[in-house]
mmCIF file of C-alpha atoms in Angstrom:
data_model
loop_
_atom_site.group_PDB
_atom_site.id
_atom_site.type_symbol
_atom_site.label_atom_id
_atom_site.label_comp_id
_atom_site.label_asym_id
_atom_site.label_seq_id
_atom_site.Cartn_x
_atom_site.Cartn_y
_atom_site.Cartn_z
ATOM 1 C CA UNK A 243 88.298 212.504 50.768
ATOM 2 C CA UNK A 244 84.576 210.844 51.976
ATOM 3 C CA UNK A 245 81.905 209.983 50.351
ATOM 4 C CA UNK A 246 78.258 209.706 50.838
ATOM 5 C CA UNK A 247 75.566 208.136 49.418
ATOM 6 C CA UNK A 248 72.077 208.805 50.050
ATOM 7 C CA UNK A 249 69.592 206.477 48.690
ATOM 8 C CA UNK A 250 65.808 207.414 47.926
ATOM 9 C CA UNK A 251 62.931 205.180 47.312
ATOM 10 C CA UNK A 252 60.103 206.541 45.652
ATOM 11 C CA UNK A 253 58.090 203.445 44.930
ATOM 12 C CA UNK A 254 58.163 199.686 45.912
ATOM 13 C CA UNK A 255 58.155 198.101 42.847
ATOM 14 C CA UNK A 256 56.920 193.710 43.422
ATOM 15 C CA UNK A 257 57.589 191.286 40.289
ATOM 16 C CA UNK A 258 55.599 188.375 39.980
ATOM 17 C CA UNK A 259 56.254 185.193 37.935
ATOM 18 C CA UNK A 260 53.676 182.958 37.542
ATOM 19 C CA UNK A 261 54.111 179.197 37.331
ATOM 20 C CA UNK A 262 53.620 178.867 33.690
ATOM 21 C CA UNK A 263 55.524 180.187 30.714
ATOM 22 C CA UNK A 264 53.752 183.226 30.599
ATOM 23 C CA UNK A 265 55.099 186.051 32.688
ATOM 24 C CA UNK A 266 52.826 188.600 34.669
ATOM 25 C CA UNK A 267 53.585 192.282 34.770
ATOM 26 C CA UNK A 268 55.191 194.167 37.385
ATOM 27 C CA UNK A 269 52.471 196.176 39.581
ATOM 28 C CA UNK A 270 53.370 198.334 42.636
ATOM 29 C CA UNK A 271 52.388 198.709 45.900
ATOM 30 C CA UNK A 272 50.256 201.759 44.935
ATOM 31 C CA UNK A 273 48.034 200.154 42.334
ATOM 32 C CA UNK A 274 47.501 197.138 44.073
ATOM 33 C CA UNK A 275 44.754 196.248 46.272
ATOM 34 C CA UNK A 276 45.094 194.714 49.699
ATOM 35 C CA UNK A 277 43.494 191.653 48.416
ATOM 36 C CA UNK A 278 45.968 191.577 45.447
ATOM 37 C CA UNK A 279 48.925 192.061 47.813
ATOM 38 C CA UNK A 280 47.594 189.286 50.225
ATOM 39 C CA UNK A 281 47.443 186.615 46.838
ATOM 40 C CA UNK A 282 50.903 187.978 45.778
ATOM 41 C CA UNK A 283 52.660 187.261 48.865
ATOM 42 C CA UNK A 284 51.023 183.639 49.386
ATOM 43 C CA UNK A 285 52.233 183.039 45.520
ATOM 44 C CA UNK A 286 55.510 184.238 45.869
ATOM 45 C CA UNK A 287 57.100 181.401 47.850
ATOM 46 C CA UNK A 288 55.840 178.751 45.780
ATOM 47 C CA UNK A 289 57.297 180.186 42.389
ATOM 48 C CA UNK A 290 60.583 180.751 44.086
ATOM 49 C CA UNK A 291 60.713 177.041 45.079
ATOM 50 C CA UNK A 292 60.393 176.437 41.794
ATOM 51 C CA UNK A 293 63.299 178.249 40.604
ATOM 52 C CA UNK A 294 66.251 176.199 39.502
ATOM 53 C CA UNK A 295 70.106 176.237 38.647
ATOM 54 C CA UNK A 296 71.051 177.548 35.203
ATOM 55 C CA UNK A 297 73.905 174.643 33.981
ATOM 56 C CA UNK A 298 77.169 175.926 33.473
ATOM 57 C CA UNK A 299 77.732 175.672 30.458
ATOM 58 C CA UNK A 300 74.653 177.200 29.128
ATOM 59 C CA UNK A 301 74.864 181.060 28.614
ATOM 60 C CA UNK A 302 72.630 183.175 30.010
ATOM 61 C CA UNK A 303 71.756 186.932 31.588
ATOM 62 C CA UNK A 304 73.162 186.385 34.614
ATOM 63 C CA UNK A 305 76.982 187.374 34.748
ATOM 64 C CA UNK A 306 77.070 187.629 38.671
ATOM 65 C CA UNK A 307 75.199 184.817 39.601
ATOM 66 C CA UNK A 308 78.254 182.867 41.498
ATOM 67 C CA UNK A 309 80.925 185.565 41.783
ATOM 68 C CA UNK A 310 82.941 185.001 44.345
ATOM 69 C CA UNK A 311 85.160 188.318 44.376
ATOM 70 C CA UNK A 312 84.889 190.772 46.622
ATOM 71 C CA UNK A 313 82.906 193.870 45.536
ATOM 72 C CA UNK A 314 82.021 195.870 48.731
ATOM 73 C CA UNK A 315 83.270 199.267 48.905
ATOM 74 C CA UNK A 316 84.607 200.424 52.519
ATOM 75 C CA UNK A 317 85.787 204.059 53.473
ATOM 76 C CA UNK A 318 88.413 204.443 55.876
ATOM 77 C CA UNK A 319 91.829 206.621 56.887
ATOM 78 C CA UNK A 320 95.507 204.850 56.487
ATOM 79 C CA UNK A 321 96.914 208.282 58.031
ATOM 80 C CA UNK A 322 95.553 209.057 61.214
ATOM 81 C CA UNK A 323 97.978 211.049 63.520
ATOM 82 C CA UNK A 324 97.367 211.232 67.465
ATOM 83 C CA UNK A 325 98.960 212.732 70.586
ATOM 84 C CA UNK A 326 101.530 209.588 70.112
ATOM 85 C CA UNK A 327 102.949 211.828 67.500
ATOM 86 C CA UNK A 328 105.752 214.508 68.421
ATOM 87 C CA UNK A 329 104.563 216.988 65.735
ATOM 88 C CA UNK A 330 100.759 216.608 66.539
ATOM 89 C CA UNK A 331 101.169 215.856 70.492
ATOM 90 C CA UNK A 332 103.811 218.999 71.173
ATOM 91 C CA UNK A 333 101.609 221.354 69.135
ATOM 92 C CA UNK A 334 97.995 221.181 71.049
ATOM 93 C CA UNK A 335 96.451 217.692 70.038
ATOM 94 C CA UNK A 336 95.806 215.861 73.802
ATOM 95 C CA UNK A 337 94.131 213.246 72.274
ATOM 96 C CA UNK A 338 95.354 209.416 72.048
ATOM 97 C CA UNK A 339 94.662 206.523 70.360
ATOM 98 C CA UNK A 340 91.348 205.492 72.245
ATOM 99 C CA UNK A 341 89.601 209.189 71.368
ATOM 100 C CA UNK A 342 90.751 208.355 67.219
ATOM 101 C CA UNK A 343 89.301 205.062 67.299
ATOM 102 C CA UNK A 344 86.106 206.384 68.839
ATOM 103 C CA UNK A 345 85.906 209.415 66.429
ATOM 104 C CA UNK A 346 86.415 207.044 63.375
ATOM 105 C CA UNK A 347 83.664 205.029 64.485
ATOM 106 C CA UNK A 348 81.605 207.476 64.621
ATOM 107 C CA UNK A 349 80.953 208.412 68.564
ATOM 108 C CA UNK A 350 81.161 212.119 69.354
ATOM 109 C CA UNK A 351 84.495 213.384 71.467
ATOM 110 C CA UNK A 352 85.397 216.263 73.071
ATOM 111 C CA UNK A 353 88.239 217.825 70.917
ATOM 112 C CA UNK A 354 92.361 218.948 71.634
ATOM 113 C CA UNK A 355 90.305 222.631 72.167
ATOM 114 C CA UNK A 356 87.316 221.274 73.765
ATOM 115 C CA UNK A 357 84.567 221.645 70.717
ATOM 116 C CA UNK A 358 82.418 218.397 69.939
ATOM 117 C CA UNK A 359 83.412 216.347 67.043
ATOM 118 C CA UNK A 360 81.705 213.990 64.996
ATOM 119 C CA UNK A 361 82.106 212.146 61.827
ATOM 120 C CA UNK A 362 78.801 212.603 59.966
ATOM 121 C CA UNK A 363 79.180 208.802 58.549
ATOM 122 C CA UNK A 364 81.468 206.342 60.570
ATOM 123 C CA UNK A 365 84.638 204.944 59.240
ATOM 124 C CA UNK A 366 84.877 201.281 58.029
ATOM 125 C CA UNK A 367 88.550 201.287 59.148
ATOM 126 C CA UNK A 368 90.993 202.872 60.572
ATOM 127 C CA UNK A 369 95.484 202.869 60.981
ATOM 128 C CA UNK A 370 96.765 204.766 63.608
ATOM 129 C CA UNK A 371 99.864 205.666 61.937
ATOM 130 C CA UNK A 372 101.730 207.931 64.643
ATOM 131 C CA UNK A 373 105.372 208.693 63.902
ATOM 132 C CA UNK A 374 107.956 206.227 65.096
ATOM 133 C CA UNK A 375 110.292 208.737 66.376
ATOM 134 C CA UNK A 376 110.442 208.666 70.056
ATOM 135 C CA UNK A 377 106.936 207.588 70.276
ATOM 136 C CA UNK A 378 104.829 208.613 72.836
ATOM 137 C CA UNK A 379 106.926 211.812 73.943
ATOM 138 C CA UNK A 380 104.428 214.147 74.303
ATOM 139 C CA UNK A 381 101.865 212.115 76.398
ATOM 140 C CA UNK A 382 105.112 210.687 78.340
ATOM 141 C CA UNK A 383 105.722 214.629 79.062
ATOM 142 C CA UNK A 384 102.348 214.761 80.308
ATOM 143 C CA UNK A 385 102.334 212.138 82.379
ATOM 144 C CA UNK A 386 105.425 212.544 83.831
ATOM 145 C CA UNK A 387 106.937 209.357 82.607
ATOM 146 C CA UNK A 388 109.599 207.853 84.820
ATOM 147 C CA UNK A 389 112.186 207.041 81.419
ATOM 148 C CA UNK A 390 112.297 210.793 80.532
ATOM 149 C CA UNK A 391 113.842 211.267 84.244
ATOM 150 C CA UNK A 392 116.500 208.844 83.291
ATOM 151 C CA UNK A 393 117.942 211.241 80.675
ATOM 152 C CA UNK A 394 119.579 214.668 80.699
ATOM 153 C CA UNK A 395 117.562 215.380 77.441
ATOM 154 C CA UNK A 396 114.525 214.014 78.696
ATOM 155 C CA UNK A 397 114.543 216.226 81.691
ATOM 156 C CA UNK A 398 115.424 219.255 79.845
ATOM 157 C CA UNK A 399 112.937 218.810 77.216
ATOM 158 C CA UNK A 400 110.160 218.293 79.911
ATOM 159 C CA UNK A 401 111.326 221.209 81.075
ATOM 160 C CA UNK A 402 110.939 223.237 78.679
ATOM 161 C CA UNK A 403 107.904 221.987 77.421
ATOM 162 C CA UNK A 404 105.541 222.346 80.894
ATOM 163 C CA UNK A 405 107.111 226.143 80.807
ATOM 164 C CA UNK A 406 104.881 228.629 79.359
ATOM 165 C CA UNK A 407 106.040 230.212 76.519
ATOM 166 C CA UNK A 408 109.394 227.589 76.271
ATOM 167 C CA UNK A 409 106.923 225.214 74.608
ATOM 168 C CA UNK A 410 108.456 225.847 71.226
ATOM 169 C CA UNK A 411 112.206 224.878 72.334
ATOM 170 C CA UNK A 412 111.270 221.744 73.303
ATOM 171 C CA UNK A 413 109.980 220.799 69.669
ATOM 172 C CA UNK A 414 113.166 222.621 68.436
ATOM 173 C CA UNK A 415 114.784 219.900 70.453
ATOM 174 C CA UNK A 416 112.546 217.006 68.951
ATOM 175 C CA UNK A 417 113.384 218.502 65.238
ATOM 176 C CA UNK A 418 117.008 218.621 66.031
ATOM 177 C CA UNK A 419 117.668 215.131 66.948
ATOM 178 C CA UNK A 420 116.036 214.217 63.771
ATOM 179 C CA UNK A 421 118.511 216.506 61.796
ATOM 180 C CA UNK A 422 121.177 215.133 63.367
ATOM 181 C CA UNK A 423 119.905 211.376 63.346
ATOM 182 C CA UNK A 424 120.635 210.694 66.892
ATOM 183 C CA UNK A 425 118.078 209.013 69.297
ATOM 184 C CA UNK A 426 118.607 211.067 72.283
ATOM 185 C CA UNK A 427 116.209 208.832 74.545
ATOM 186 C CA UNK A 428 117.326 205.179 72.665
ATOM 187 C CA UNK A 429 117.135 202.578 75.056
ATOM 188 C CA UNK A 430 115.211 203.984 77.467
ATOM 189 C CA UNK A 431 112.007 201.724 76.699
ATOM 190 C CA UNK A 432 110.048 204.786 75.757
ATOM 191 C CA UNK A 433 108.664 204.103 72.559
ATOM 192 C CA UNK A 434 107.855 200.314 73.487
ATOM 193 C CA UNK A 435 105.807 201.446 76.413
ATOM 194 C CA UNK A 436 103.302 203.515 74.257
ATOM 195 C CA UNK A 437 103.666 201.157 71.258
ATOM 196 C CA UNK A 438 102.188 198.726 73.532
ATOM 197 C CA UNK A 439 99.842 201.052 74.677
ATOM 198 C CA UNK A 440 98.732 201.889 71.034
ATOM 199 C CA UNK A 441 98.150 198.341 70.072
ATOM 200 C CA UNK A 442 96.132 197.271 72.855
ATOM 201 C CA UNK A 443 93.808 200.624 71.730
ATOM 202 C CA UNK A 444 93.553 198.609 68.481
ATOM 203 C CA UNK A 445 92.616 195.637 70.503
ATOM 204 C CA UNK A 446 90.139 197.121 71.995
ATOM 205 C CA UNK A 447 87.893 198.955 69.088
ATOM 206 C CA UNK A 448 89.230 196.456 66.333
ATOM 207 C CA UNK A 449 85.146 194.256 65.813
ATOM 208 C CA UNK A 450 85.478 192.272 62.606
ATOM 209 C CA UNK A 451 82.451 192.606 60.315
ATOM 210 C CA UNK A 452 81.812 196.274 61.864
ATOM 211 C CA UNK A 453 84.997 198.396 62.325
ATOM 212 C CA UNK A 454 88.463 197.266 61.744
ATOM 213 C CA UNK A 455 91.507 198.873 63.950
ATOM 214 C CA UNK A 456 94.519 198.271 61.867
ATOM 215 C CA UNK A 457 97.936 198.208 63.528
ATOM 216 C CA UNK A 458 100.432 200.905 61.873
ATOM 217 C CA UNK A 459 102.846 203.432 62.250
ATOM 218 C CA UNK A 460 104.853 206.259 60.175
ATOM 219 C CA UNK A 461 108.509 205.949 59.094
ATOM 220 C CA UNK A 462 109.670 209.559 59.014
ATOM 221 C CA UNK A 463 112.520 209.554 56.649
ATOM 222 C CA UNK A 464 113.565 212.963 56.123
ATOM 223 C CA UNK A 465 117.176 212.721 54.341
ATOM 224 C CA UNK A 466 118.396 215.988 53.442
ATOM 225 C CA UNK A 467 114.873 217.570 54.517
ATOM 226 C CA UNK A 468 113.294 215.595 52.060
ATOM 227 C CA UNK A 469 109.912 213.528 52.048
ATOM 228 C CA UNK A 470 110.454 210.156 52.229
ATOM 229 C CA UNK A 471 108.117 209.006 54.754
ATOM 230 C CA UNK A 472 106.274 205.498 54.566
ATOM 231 C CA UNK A 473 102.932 204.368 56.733
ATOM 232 C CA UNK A 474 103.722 201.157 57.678
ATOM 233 C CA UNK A 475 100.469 199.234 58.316
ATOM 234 C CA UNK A 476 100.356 195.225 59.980
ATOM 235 C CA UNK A 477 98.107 192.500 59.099
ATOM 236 C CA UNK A 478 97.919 191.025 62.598
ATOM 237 C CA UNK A 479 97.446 191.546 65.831
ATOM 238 C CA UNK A 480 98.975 192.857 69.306
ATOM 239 C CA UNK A 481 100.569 189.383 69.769
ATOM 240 C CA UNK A 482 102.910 189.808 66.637
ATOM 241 C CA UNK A 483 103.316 193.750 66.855
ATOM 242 C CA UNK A 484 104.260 193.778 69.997
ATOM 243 C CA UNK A 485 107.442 191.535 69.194
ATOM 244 C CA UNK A 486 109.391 194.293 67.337
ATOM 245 C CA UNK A 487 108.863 198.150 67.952
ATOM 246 C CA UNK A 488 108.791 200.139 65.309
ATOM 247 C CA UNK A 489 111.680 201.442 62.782
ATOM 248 C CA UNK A 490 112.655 204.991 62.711
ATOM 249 C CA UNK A 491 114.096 207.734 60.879
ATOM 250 C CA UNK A 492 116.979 207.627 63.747
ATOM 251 C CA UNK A 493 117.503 204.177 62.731
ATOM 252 C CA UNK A 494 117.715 204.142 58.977
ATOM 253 C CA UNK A 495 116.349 207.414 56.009
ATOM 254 C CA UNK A 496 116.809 204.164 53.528
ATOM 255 C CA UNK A 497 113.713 202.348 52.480
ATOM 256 C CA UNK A 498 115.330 199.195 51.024
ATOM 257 C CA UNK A 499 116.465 199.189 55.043
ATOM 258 C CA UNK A 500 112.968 199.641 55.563
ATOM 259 C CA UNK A 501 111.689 196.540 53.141
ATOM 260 C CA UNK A 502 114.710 194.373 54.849
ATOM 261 C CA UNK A 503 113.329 195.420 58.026
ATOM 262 C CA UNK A 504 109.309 194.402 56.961
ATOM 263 C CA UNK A 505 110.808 191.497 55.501
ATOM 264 C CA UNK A 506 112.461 190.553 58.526
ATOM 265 C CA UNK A 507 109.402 190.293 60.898
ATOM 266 C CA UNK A 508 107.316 189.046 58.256
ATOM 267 C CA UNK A 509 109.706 185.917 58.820
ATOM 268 C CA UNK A 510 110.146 186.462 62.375
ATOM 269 C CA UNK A 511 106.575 186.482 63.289
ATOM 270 C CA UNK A 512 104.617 185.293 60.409
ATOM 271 C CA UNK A 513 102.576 188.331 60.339
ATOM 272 C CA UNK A 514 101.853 190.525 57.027
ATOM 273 C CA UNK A 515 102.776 194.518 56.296
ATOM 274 C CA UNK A 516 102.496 196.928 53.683
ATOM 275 C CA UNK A 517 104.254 200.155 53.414
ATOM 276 C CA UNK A 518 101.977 203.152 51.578
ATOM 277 C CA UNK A 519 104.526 206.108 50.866
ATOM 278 C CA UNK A 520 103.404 209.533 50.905
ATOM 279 C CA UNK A 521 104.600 213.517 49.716
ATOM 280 C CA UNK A 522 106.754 212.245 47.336
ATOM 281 C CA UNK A 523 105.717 215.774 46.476
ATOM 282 C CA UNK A 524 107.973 217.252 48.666
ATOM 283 C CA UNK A 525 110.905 214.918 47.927
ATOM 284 C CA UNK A 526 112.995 216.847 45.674
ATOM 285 C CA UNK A 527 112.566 213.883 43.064
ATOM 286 C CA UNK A 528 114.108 211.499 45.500
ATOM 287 C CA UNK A 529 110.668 209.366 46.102
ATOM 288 C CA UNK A 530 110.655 208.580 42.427
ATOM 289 C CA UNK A 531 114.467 209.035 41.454
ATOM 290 C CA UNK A 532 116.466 206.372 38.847
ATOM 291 C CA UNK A 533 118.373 205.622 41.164
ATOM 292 C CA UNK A 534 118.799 204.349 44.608
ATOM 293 C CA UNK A 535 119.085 206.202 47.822
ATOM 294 C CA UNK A 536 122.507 205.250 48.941
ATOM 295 C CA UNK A 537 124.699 203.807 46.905
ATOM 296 C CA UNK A 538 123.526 205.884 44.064
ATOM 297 C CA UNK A 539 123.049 202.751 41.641
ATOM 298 C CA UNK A 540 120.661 202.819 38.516
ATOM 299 C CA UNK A 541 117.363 200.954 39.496
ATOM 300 C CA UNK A 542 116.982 197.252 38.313
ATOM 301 C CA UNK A 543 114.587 194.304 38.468
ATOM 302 C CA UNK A 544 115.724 193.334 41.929
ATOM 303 C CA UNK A 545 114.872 197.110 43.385
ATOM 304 C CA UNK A 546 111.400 197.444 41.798
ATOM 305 C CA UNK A 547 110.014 193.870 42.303
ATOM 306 C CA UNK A 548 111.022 194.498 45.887
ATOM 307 C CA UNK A 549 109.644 198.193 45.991
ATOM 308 C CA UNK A 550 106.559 196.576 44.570
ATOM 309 C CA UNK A 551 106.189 194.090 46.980
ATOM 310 C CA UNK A 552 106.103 196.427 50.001
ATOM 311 C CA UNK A 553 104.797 199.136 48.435
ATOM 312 C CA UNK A 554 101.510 198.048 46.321
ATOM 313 C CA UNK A 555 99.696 201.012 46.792
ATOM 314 C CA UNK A 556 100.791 205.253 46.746
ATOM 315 C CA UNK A 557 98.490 207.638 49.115
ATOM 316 C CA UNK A 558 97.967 210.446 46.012
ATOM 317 C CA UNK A 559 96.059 213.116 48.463
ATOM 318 C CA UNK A 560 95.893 214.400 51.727
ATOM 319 C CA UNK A 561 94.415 217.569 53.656
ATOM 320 C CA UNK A 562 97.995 219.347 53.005
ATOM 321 C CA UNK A 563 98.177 218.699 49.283
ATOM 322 C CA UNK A 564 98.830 216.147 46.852
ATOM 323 C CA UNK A 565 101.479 213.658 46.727
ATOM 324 C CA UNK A 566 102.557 213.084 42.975
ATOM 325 C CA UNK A 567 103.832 216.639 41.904
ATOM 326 C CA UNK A 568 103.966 220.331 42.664
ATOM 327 C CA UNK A 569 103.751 222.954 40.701
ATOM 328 C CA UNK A 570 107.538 224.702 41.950
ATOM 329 C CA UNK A 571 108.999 221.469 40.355
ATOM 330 C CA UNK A 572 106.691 220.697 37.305
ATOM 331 C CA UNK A 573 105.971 223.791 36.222
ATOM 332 C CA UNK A 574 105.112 222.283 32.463
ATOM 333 C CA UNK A 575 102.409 219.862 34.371
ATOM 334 C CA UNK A 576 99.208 221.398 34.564
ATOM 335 C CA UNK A 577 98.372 218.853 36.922
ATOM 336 C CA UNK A 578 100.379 219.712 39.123
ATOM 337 C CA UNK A 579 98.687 222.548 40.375
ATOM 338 C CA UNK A 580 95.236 220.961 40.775
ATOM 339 C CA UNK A 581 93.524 222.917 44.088
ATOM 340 C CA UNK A 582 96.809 223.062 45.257
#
């Protein structure tokens, strides 16, 4: 959800304080006369050069004078899927990482279909968070890319994917290989190449102070067809995402293998990361369960000051629905149906 706020003036309103006790009243700009407005802005320097600091230890009406914490509101999109994705990329979306950037801040791009878009109000910020699993495959399809000839399954599912009306077996394909949990194109340097690529896009449109490209991705745990996934988003740059790639669903479903893993380059690097976890909705219980994923063990300390450590923060909505409950599995919560 975006918001945006429209502010009207109606009226210029000018305060003046005179240089004695006695304080003027406020005028504005409509019932003042030029002259008036003239004296006014010759006085106004001198009282303010007059003003002084209120001592600390003296109360007074002033609570924010001196408030260092930050209290500027920015609107931006921790979720943002491109062609880099399997399930957006094999299903009509030709557009990468540079077109998302330029959309979120605002320019106007030629959509999947080829209708102008534009975001009436440009994004603060932005996280690519394409799915980890096999990165890039779509595009890579596209473009012919010279790792997919390497591999029987790579050449079958280009195949069938540049055939009309095979289009759909070669996402079959894709959705297999996560059921099964096998990488069918692992180390073929696939998903580095257009990690790479996807970070130097962030590079390129991150401008601190104006729009900030934050470095991410989407762990697609699925176990047993269930939710589990996780947007995984960097505090850093290119120069410390680029030493890992990122972790799949063919690697691990298990997201304490997922906070060993964030833990891991945190050290390694000395870069930052978050995870943000999403549809627990669709989870069958499991993204909130009382016990752990694999070993079955009742939750302690240890698992939720770690789970709290990576996970600070819970995305609640997206365009598909909401992420706490629904309404086939709390059918006592009247929440749970909310525009569902």
């Amino acid at each position: 959800m975006r918001h945006y706020l429209a502010f009207g003036l109606t009226s210029i309103a000018i305060l003046v304080l005179s240089a004695c006790d006695q304080q003027a009243p406020a005028v504005t700009k409509s019932e003042t006369s030029a002259p008036q407005q003239e004296s006014i802005a010759k006085a106004e320097p001198a009282a303010m050069a007059k003003q002084v600091a209120i001592p600390a230890d003296k109360k007074h009406y002033s609570p924010n004078v001196g408030d260092t914490f930050p209290d500027n509101v920015f609107f931006g999109d921790t979720h943002l899927h491109t062609s880099y994705s399997t399930d957006a990329g094999m299903v009509g979306n030709n557009l990468g990482p540079e077109e998302a950037y330029r959309i979120s801040r605002g320019e106007a791009v030629k959509a999947s279909f080829g209708e102008w878009v534009q975001l009436k109000r440009p994004l603060d910020f932005v996280v690519i968070a394409d799915h980890a699993e096999i990165l890039g495959l779509a595009p890579a399809i596209k473009e012919g890319a010279p790792q997919l000839q390497k591999s029987e399954w790579g050449k079958k599912v280009s195949k069938h994917a540049t055939t009309p009306g095979e289009e759909p077996k070669a996402f079959d394909m894709f959705v297999s290989s996560l059921t099964e949990g096998k990488n069918p194109l692992a180390g073929f340097g696939l998903v580095k190449t257009y990690w790479e690529k996807s970070t130097a896009a962030a590079e390129k449109f991150n401008e601190p102070g104006k729009f900030t490209a934050l470095i991410g991705f989407e762990w697609t745990s699925v176990p047993g067809g269930n939710n589990l996934h996780r947007n995984v988003i960097f505090r850093g740059d290119k120069s410390k995402a680029d030493q890992i790639v990122p972790l799949s669903a063919y690697d691990t479903v298990d997201p304490e293998d997922l906070w060993a893993w964030m833990a891991d380059y945190e050290k390694k690097t000395g870069g930052k990361m978050l995870a943000i976890p999403h549809n627990g909705n669709v989870s069958q219980g499991l993204m909130f369960d009382d016990v752990t994923l694999t070993t079955k063990e009742p939750l302690d300390k240890a698992y939720a000051e770690s789970r709290m450590r990576w996970e600070p923060l819970y995305e609640v909505t997206q365009m598909k629905g909401d992420g706490e409950a629904h309404p086939f599995l709390s059918p006592d919560d009247e929440f749970a149906d909310f525009e569902t």
